[in-house]
Short mmCIF file of C-alpha atoms and ligand atoms in Angstrom, two decimals:
data_model
loop_
_atom_site.label_atom_id
_atom_site.label_comp_id
_atom_site.label_asym_id
_atom_site.label_seq_id
_atom_site.Cartn_x
_atom_site.Cartn_y
_atom_site.Cartn_z
CA MET A 1 0.00 0.00 0.00
CA SER A 2 2.23 2.80 -1.23
CA GLY A 3 1.28 5.82 -3.31
CA SER A 4 -0.12 9.19 -2.41
CA SER A 5 -3.10 9.61 -0.13
CA ARG A 6 -3.81 12.87 -2.00
CA LEU A 7 -5.93 13.03 -5.15
CA ASP A 8 -4.02 15.59 -7.24
CA GLY A 9 -4.96 15.33 -10.91
CA LYS A 10 -7.71 12.76 -10.35
CA VAL A 11 -11.23 13.31 -11.64
CA ILE A 12 -13.91 12.14 -9.21
CA LEU A 13 -17.69 11.91 -9.72
CA VAL A 14 -19.74 12.08 -6.53
CA THR A 15 -23.45 11.31 -6.90
CA GLY A 16 -26.03 12.91 -4.64
CA ALA A 17 -23.40 15.50 -3.69
CA GLY A 18 -25.75 18.48 -3.40
CA GLY A 19 -26.11 17.93 0.35
CA GLY A 20 -25.43 15.60 3.27
CA ILE A 21 -22.55 13.12 3.13
CA GLY A 22 -22.11 13.52 -0.65
CA ARG A 23 -21.44 17.24 -0.29
CA ASP A 24 -18.87 16.51 2.42
CA VAL A 25 -17.20 13.94 0.15
CA ALA A 26 -17.13 16.40 -2.78
CA LEU A 27 -15.58 19.17 -0.64
CA THR A 28 -13.05 16.79 0.94
CA VAL A 29 -11.83 15.22 -2.31
CA ALA A 30 -11.56 18.71 -3.86
CA ALA A 31 -9.44 19.81 -0.89
CA GLN A 32 -7.24 16.75 -1.57
CA GLY A 33 -6.61 18.02 -5.11
CA ALA A 34 -9.32 16.20 -7.10
CA ARG A 35 -11.38 17.76 -9.90
CA VAL A 36 -14.99 16.98 -9.10
CA VAL A 37 -18.22 16.31 -10.98
CA VAL A 38 -20.88 17.20 -8.42
CA ASN A 39 -24.02 15.26 -9.33
CA ASP A 40 -27.36 15.86 -7.68
CA LEU A 41 -30.87 15.64 -8.93
CA GLY A 42 -32.07 18.02 -6.22
CA ALA A 43 -34.47 15.45 -4.81
CA SER A 44 -36.60 15.53 -1.68
CA LEU A 45 -36.01 12.71 0.80
CA GLY A 46 -38.69 10.67 -0.98
CA GLY A 47 -37.21 11.33 -4.43
CA GLU A 48 -39.26 14.18 -5.96
CA VAL A 49 -37.17 16.87 -7.68
CA THR A 50 -37.42 20.07 -5.64
CA GLU A 51 -34.09 21.92 -5.78
CA ALA A 52 -32.42 21.42 -9.15
CA GLU A 53 -29.69 24.01 -8.41
CA ARG A 54 -28.29 22.05 -5.42
CA ALA A 55 -25.40 20.46 -7.40
CA GLU A 56 -24.37 23.80 -8.90
CA ALA A 57 -24.25 25.41 -5.42
CA VAL A 58 -21.74 22.79 -4.20
CA ALA A 59 -19.67 23.04 -7.41
CA ARG A 60 -19.54 26.82 -6.87
CA GLU A 61 -18.47 26.31 -3.26
CA ILE A 62 -15.53 24.19 -4.47
CA ARG A 63 -14.54 26.74 -7.14
CA ASP A 64 -14.81 29.60 -4.62
CA ALA A 65 -12.33 27.71 -2.42
CA GLY A 66 -9.89 27.53 -5.38
CA GLY A 67 -10.80 24.04 -6.56
CA GLU A 68 -12.15 22.69 -9.84
CA ALA A 69 -15.72 21.42 -10.11
CA VAL A 70 -18.63 21.13 -12.52
CA ALA A 71 -22.25 20.29 -11.76
CA ASN A 72 -24.58 17.69 -13.22
CA GLY A 73 -28.28 17.38 -12.46
CA ASP A 74 -29.12 13.99 -13.95
CA SER A 75 -30.73 11.09 -12.10
CA VAL A 76 -28.58 8.08 -11.25
CA ALA A 77 -31.72 5.96 -11.74
CA ASP A 78 -31.60 6.75 -15.46
CA PRO A 79 -28.87 4.86 -17.39
CA GLY A 80 -28.66 7.73 -19.89
CA GLY A 81 -28.25 10.19 -17.01
CA ALA A 82 -25.44 8.07 -15.57
CA GLU A 83 -23.72 8.03 -18.99
CA ALA A 84 -24.08 11.83 -19.13
CA MET A 85 -22.38 12.31 -15.73
CA VAL A 86 -19.36 10.30 -16.77
CA ALA A 87 -19.37 12.01 -20.20
CA ARG A 88 -19.29 15.38 -18.37
CA ALA A 89 -16.07 14.34 -16.63
CA ILE A 90 -14.49 13.15 -19.89
CA ALA A 91 -15.62 16.25 -21.82
CA THR A 92 -14.31 18.61 -19.12
CA TRP A 93 -11.06 16.96 -18.04
CA GLY A 94 -10.52 14.04 -20.44
CA ARG A 95 -10.65 11.32 -17.80
CA ILE A 96 -12.47 9.72 -14.85
CA ASP A 97 -10.58 8.19 -11.91
CA GLY A 98 -13.09 7.68 -9.15
CA ILE A 99 -16.81 7.20 -8.56
CA VAL A 100 -18.60 7.71 -5.27
CA ASN A 101 -22.07 6.17 -5.43
CA ASN A 102 -23.81 8.13 -2.71
CA ALA A 103 -27.17 9.35 -4.10
CA GLY A 104 -30.10 8.02 -2.15
CA ILE A 105 -33.72 8.36 -1.10
CA LEU A 106 -35.87 6.82 1.62
CA ARG A 107 -39.43 5.51 1.49
CA ASP A 108 -39.72 3.78 4.86
CA GLY A 109 -42.71 1.65 5.84
CA PHE A 110 -43.40 -1.72 7.41
CA PHE A 111 -43.14 -4.57 4.95
CA HIS A 112 -46.80 -5.59 5.12
CA LYS A 113 -47.76 -2.05 4.10
CA MET A 114 -44.98 -1.34 1.57
CA SER A 115 -46.27 -0.49 -1.89
CA PHE A 116 -44.66 -1.68 -5.10
CA GLU A 117 -43.96 1.98 -5.97
CA ASP A 118 -42.02 2.59 -2.74
CA PHE A 119 -40.02 -0.62 -3.15
CA ASP A 120 -39.32 0.14 -6.79
CA ALA A 121 -38.31 3.79 -6.28
CA VAL A 122 -35.74 2.97 -3.59
CA ILE A 123 -34.25 0.02 -5.49
CA ARG A 124 -34.03 2.19 -8.60
CA VAL A 125 -32.08 5.02 -7.01
CA HIS A 126 -29.78 2.95 -4.77
CA LEU A 127 -29.18 -0.38 -6.52
CA TYR A 128 -29.84 0.50 -10.16
CA GLY A 129 -28.26 3.92 -9.61
CA THR A 130 -25.07 2.30 -8.34
CA PHE A 131 -25.09 -0.13 -11.26
CA ASN A 132 -25.81 2.61 -13.85
CA VAL A 133 -23.04 4.98 -12.75
CA SER A 134 -20.49 2.21 -12.16
CA ARG A 135 -21.29 0.62 -15.51
CA ALA A 136 -20.90 3.96 -17.30
CA ALA A 137 -17.43 4.43 -15.78
CA ALA A 138 -16.26 0.82 -16.19
CA PRO A 139 -15.07 0.97 -19.85
CA HIS A 140 -12.97 4.07 -19.06
CA PHE A 141 -11.45 2.43 -15.99
CA LYS A 142 -10.71 -0.71 -18.03
CA ASP A 143 -9.05 1.24 -20.87
CA GLN A 144 -6.86 3.33 -18.61
CA GLY A 145 -5.99 0.37 -16.34
CA SER A 146 -7.01 2.15 -13.15
CA GLY A 147 -10.02 3.39 -11.22
CA ALA A 148 -11.68 3.28 -7.82
CA PHE A 149 -15.30 2.88 -6.76
CA VAL A 150 -16.68 3.78 -3.36
CA HIS A 151 -20.32 2.86 -2.71
CA MET A 152 -22.42 3.92 0.28
CA THR A 153 -24.09 0.89 1.84
CA SER A 154 -25.82 0.87 5.22
CA THR A 155 -25.97 -1.13 8.42
CA SER A 156 -29.72 -1.27 7.67
CA GLY A 157 -28.83 -3.78 4.95
CA LEU A 158 -25.70 -5.32 6.50
CA ILE A 159 -27.33 -5.88 9.90
CA GLY A 160 -31.02 -4.97 9.67
CA ASN A 161 -33.54 -2.28 10.51
CA LEU A 162 -37.29 -2.02 10.94
CA ALA A 163 -39.53 -0.62 8.22
CA GLN A 164 -36.76 -0.45 5.59
CA ALA A 165 -37.22 -3.59 3.48
CA ASN A 166 -36.73 -1.63 0.25
CA TYR A 167 -33.69 0.27 1.51
CA SER A 168 -32.10 -2.75 3.25
CA ALA A 169 -32.49 -4.92 0.16
CA ALA A 170 -30.92 -2.22 -2.01
CA LYS A 171 -28.03 -1.60 0.39
CA LEU A 172 -27.12 -5.29 0.82
CA GLY A 173 -27.41 -5.60 -2.97
CA ILE A 174 -24.89 -2.77 -3.30
CA ALA A 175 -22.43 -4.68 -1.08
CA ALA A 176 -22.70 -7.71 -3.39
CA LEU A 177 -22.43 -5.50 -6.47
CA SER A 178 -19.26 -3.93 -5.08
CA LYS A 179 -17.70 -7.33 -4.43
CA SER A 180 -18.59 -8.46 -7.96
CA ILE A 181 -17.02 -5.34 -9.48
CA ALA A 182 -13.90 -5.88 -7.33
CA LEU A 183 -13.62 -9.48 -8.60
CA ASP A 184 -14.39 -8.78 -12.26
CA MET A 185 -12.22 -5.68 -12.62
CA GLN A 186 -9.23 -6.63 -10.47
CA ARG A 187 -7.33 -7.56 -13.64
CA PHE A 188 -7.65 -3.95 -14.83
CA ASN A 189 -6.33 -2.52 -11.55
CA VAL A 190 -9.82 -1.30 -10.62
CA ARG A 191 -10.86 -1.32 -6.94
CA SER A 192 -14.32 -1.31 -5.38
CA ASN A 193 -15.17 -0.81 -1.70
CA CYS A 194 -18.23 0.04 0.41
CA ILE A 195 -18.73 2.39 3.32
CA ALA A 196 -21.63 2.09 5.76
CA PRO A 197 -21.75 5.65 7.03
CA PHE A 198 -23.20 7.01 10.24
CA ALA A 199 -23.87 10.74 9.91
CA TRP A 200 -26.46 13.27 10.85
CA SER A 201 -28.19 14.41 7.67
CA ARG A 202 -31.70 15.02 6.51
CA MET A 203 -31.90 11.25 5.92
CA THR A 204 -31.30 10.49 9.59
CA SER A 205 -33.38 13.49 10.63
CA SER A 206 -36.40 11.60 9.25
CA ILE A 207 -36.04 8.96 12.01
CA LYS A 208 -39.23 8.89 14.06
CA VAL A 209 -38.76 10.09 17.65
CA ASP A 210 -41.64 8.86 19.83
CA THR A 211 -39.84 7.67 22.97
CA PRO A 212 -37.08 9.01 25.30
CA GLU A 213 -34.84 6.12 24.11
CA GLN A 214 -35.25 7.17 20.48
CA GLU A 215 -34.61 10.78 21.48
CA ALA A 216 -31.33 9.78 23.17
CA ARG A 217 -30.33 7.77 20.10
CA VAL A 218 -31.01 10.69 17.78
CA ARG A 219 -29.01 13.03 20.03
CA LYS A 220 -26.03 10.66 19.56
CA LEU A 221 -26.58 10.58 15.81
CA MET A 222 -26.44 14.36 15.65
CA GLU A 223 -22.81 14.28 16.85
CA MET A 224 -21.74 12.27 13.80
CA LYS A 225 -20.50 14.43 10.96
CA GLY A 226 -20.35 13.55 7.29
CA GLU A 227 -16.80 14.92 7.09
CA LYS A 228 -15.61 11.88 9.05
CA VAL A 229 -17.09 9.60 6.38
CA ALA A 230 -15.61 11.79 3.65
CA VAL A 231 -12.04 11.30 4.91
CA LEU A 232 -12.37 7.51 4.52
CA ALA A 233 -13.92 7.89 1.05
CA SER A 234 -11.09 10.20 -0.01
CA TYR A 235 -8.46 7.72 1.18
CA LEU A 236 -10.17 4.81 -0.62
CA LEU A 237 -10.09 6.80 -3.88
CA SER A 238 -6.37 7.49 -3.56
CA ASP A 239 -3.35 5.50 -4.73
CA ALA A 240 -2.43 4.91 -1.07
CA ALA A 241 -5.37 2.43 -0.99
CA ALA A 242 -3.87 0.35 -3.83
CA GLY A 243 -4.22 -2.95 -1.92
CA VAL A 244 -7.73 -2.29 -0.63
CA SER A 245 -10.61 -3.78 -2.63
CA GLY A 246 -13.75 -5.81 -2.04
CA GLN A 247 -14.03 -4.56 1.55
CA ILE A 248 -16.90 -3.10 3.56
CA PHE A 249 -16.06 -0.40 6.07
CA ALA A 250 -18.23 1.52 8.50
CA ALA A 251 -17.45 5.06 9.64
CA ARG A 252 -18.97 6.49 12.80
CA ASN A 253 -17.47 9.73 14.08
CA ASN A 254 -13.84 8.84 14.97
CA GLU A 255 -14.34 5.07 14.72
CA ILE A 256 -13.69 3.09 11.54
CA PHE A 257 -14.84 -0.52 11.31
CA LEU A 258 -14.01 -3.35 8.94
CA MET A 259 -17.34 -5.15 8.59
CA GLY A 260 -17.74 -8.91 8.23
CA GLN A 261 -18.76 -10.72 5.06
CA SER A 262 -20.75 -13.95 5.01
CA ARG A 263 -18.90 -17.20 5.68
CA PRO A 264 -20.18 -20.61 6.95
CA LEU A 265 -20.48 -20.47 10.75
CA ARG A 266 -21.19 -24.06 11.61
CA SER A 267 -22.10 -27.27 9.79
CA VAL A 268 -23.90 -30.49 10.62
CA HIS A 269 -23.57 -33.71 8.67
CA ARG A 270 -25.31 -37.11 8.52
CA GLY A 271 -23.78 -39.72 6.26
CA GLU A 272 -27.20 -41.00 5.11
CA GLY A 273 -28.52 -37.47 4.34
CA TRP A 274 -31.31 -35.53 6.04
CA THR A 275 -35.06 -35.98 6.39
CA PRO A 276 -37.41 -33.32 7.80
CA GLU A 277 -37.54 -35.46 10.96
CA THR A 278 -33.76 -35.70 11.46
CA LEU A 279 -33.46 -31.99 10.68
CA ALA A 280 -35.98 -31.31 13.47
CA GLU A 281 -34.36 -33.75 15.93
CA HIS A 282 -30.71 -33.22 15.19
CA GLY A 283 -29.88 -30.65 12.47
CA MET A 284 -31.63 -27.53 13.73
CA PRO A 285 -30.90 -28.07 17.43
CA ALA A 286 -27.21 -28.41 16.53
CA LEU A 287 -27.25 -25.20 14.47
CA SER A 288 -29.62 -23.14 16.61
CA GLY A 289 -27.00 -22.28 19.23
CA THR A 290 -25.27 -20.28 16.52
CA PHE A 291 -28.39 -18.55 15.10
CA TYR A 292 -28.23 -14.79 14.70
CA PRO A 293 -30.76 -12.94 16.83
CA LEU A 294 -33.20 -10.67 14.98
CA SER A 295 -31.07 -7.66 15.77
CA VAL A 296 -31.11 -4.21 14.25
CA SER A 297 -28.10 -1.93 13.79
CA ALA A 298 -28.60 -0.28 17.21
CA ASP A 299 -28.42 -3.71 18.95
CA VAL A 300 -24.97 -4.25 17.45
CA PHE A 301 -23.57 -0.72 17.81
CA THR A 302 -24.46 -0.56 21.49
CA TRP A 303 -21.94 2.07 22.62
CA ASP A 304 -21.92 5.80 22.03
CA PRO A 305 -19.92 7.13 19.07
CA VAL A 306 -16.46 8.26 20.09
P1 NAI B 401 -29.20 13.04 1.86
O1 NAI B 401 -30.65 12.82 1.66
O2 NAI B 401 -28.76 14.20 2.70
O3 NAI B 401 -28.46 13.14 0.46
C1 NAI B 401 -28.78 12.34 -0.64
C2 NAI B 401 -28.66 13.17 -1.90
O4 NAI B 401 -28.93 12.33 -3.02
C3 NAI B 401 -29.64 14.35 -1.97
O5 NAI B 401 -28.95 15.56 -2.17
C4 NAI B 401 -30.55 13.99 -3.15
O6 NAI B 401 -31.00 15.12 -3.91
C5 NAI B 401 -29.65 13.08 -3.98
N1 NAI B 401 -30.41 12.20 -4.86
C6 NAI B 401 -31.54 11.50 -4.57
N2 NAI B 401 -31.96 10.82 -5.64
C7 NAI B 401 -31.07 11.07 -6.65
C8 NAI B 401 -30.96 10.62 -7.99
N3 NAI B 401 -31.86 9.77 -8.51
N4 NAI B 401 -29.91 11.07 -8.73
C9 NAI B 401 -29.00 11.92 -8.21
N5 NAI B 401 -29.07 12.38 -6.93
C10 NAI B 401 -30.08 11.96 -6.16
O7 NAI B 401 -28.63 11.66 2.48
P2 NAI B 401 -27.26 11.29 3.25
O8 NAI B 401 -27.59 10.95 4.65
O9 NAI B 401 -26.21 12.27 2.98
O10 NAI B 401 -26.93 9.89 2.56
C11 NAI B 401 -25.92 9.70 1.59
C12 NAI B 401 -25.74 8.21 1.35
O11 NAI B 401 -25.32 7.55 2.56
C13 NAI B 401 -27.01 7.50 0.91
O12 NAI B 401 -26.70 6.51 -0.03
C14 NAI B 401 -27.51 6.87 2.18
O13 NAI B 401 -28.33 5.76 1.93
C15 NAI B 401 -26.21 6.51 2.86
N6 NAI B 401 -26.34 6.34 4.31
C16 NAI B 401 -26.48 7.41 5.15
C17 NAI B 401 -26.53 7.21 6.51
C18 NAI B 401 -26.56 8.35 7.45
O14 NAI B 401 -26.37 8.11 8.67
N7 NAI B 401 -26.77 9.57 7.03
C19 NAI B 401 -26.55 5.87 7.10
C20 NAI B 401 -26.40 4.82 6.14
C21 NAI B 401 -26.30 5.07 4.80
#
């Protein structure tokens, strides 16, 4: 793992960078020397377009600080829009070196009440959006023999959360997509990693607060800044991260976690094979001591952010 941790000369596209964590990533990579395509559709939390000028405002902020940035207002959910974002980078600076798939929306609701539209909209922005933008950049990365992807996943998908079936499915799908990209494009020196961020943003501000426990949890969330996530993203995009691919990290204030990936935990075997009866008598009792509880993210991250 040698090479610079700075991003001088690199061209980075950050999706959903008009606010929240994406804006922090755009500002941080620009401060590290990158030229930035700031993408944002200007969507409300649920995905309706309300503030189309949001991307331009962040691009201006970068230029005002002496950096280089252009804005793009396309939707990641649209394959043509994703092509246009990457084309903007190529047209402006002649190359693309890094992609941060960060754009996102939420349409929370308990599974038994979730509409097709709410499932579809969230999968489209997160999972298809990540595919569309990554796929648009892939031929350029392949041709130049280098490139880095960073995708925002979530502990809602990696661990679990209530009332987020659409979002959790998309976010765990993104982790698998990232691993597949890392495997398929390793031969072209292309890396792909995920970050599960914890940060106070309008996304987390939508968390329902009905009890004192939830209020205390939200107070803790408010301490967690997107800039902390942005530092990890910036590093992962740099040449210093040359040996880092196919990994899932979490970033929570000053803590950084390497998250697990699925492996067999325990096995049971019967030479003659299994019947439903022997599974009930022997197989499941042997495995059940190792079952995962039905935990949510907050049951796993049980201590305050530090
Ligand atoms: P945010 O809601 O503040 O920012 C998301 C941005 O994406 C918005 O500016 C929005 O306009 C943009 N966007 C939405 N749909 C788009 C589309 N189709 N095309 C282009 N842009 C679009 O959210 P936040 O919290 O900054 O989240 C950023 C990422 O981090 C998301 O992927 C989210 O799922 C993930 N995340 C955030 C966590 C947190 O604690 N804030 C926790 C876990 C994951």
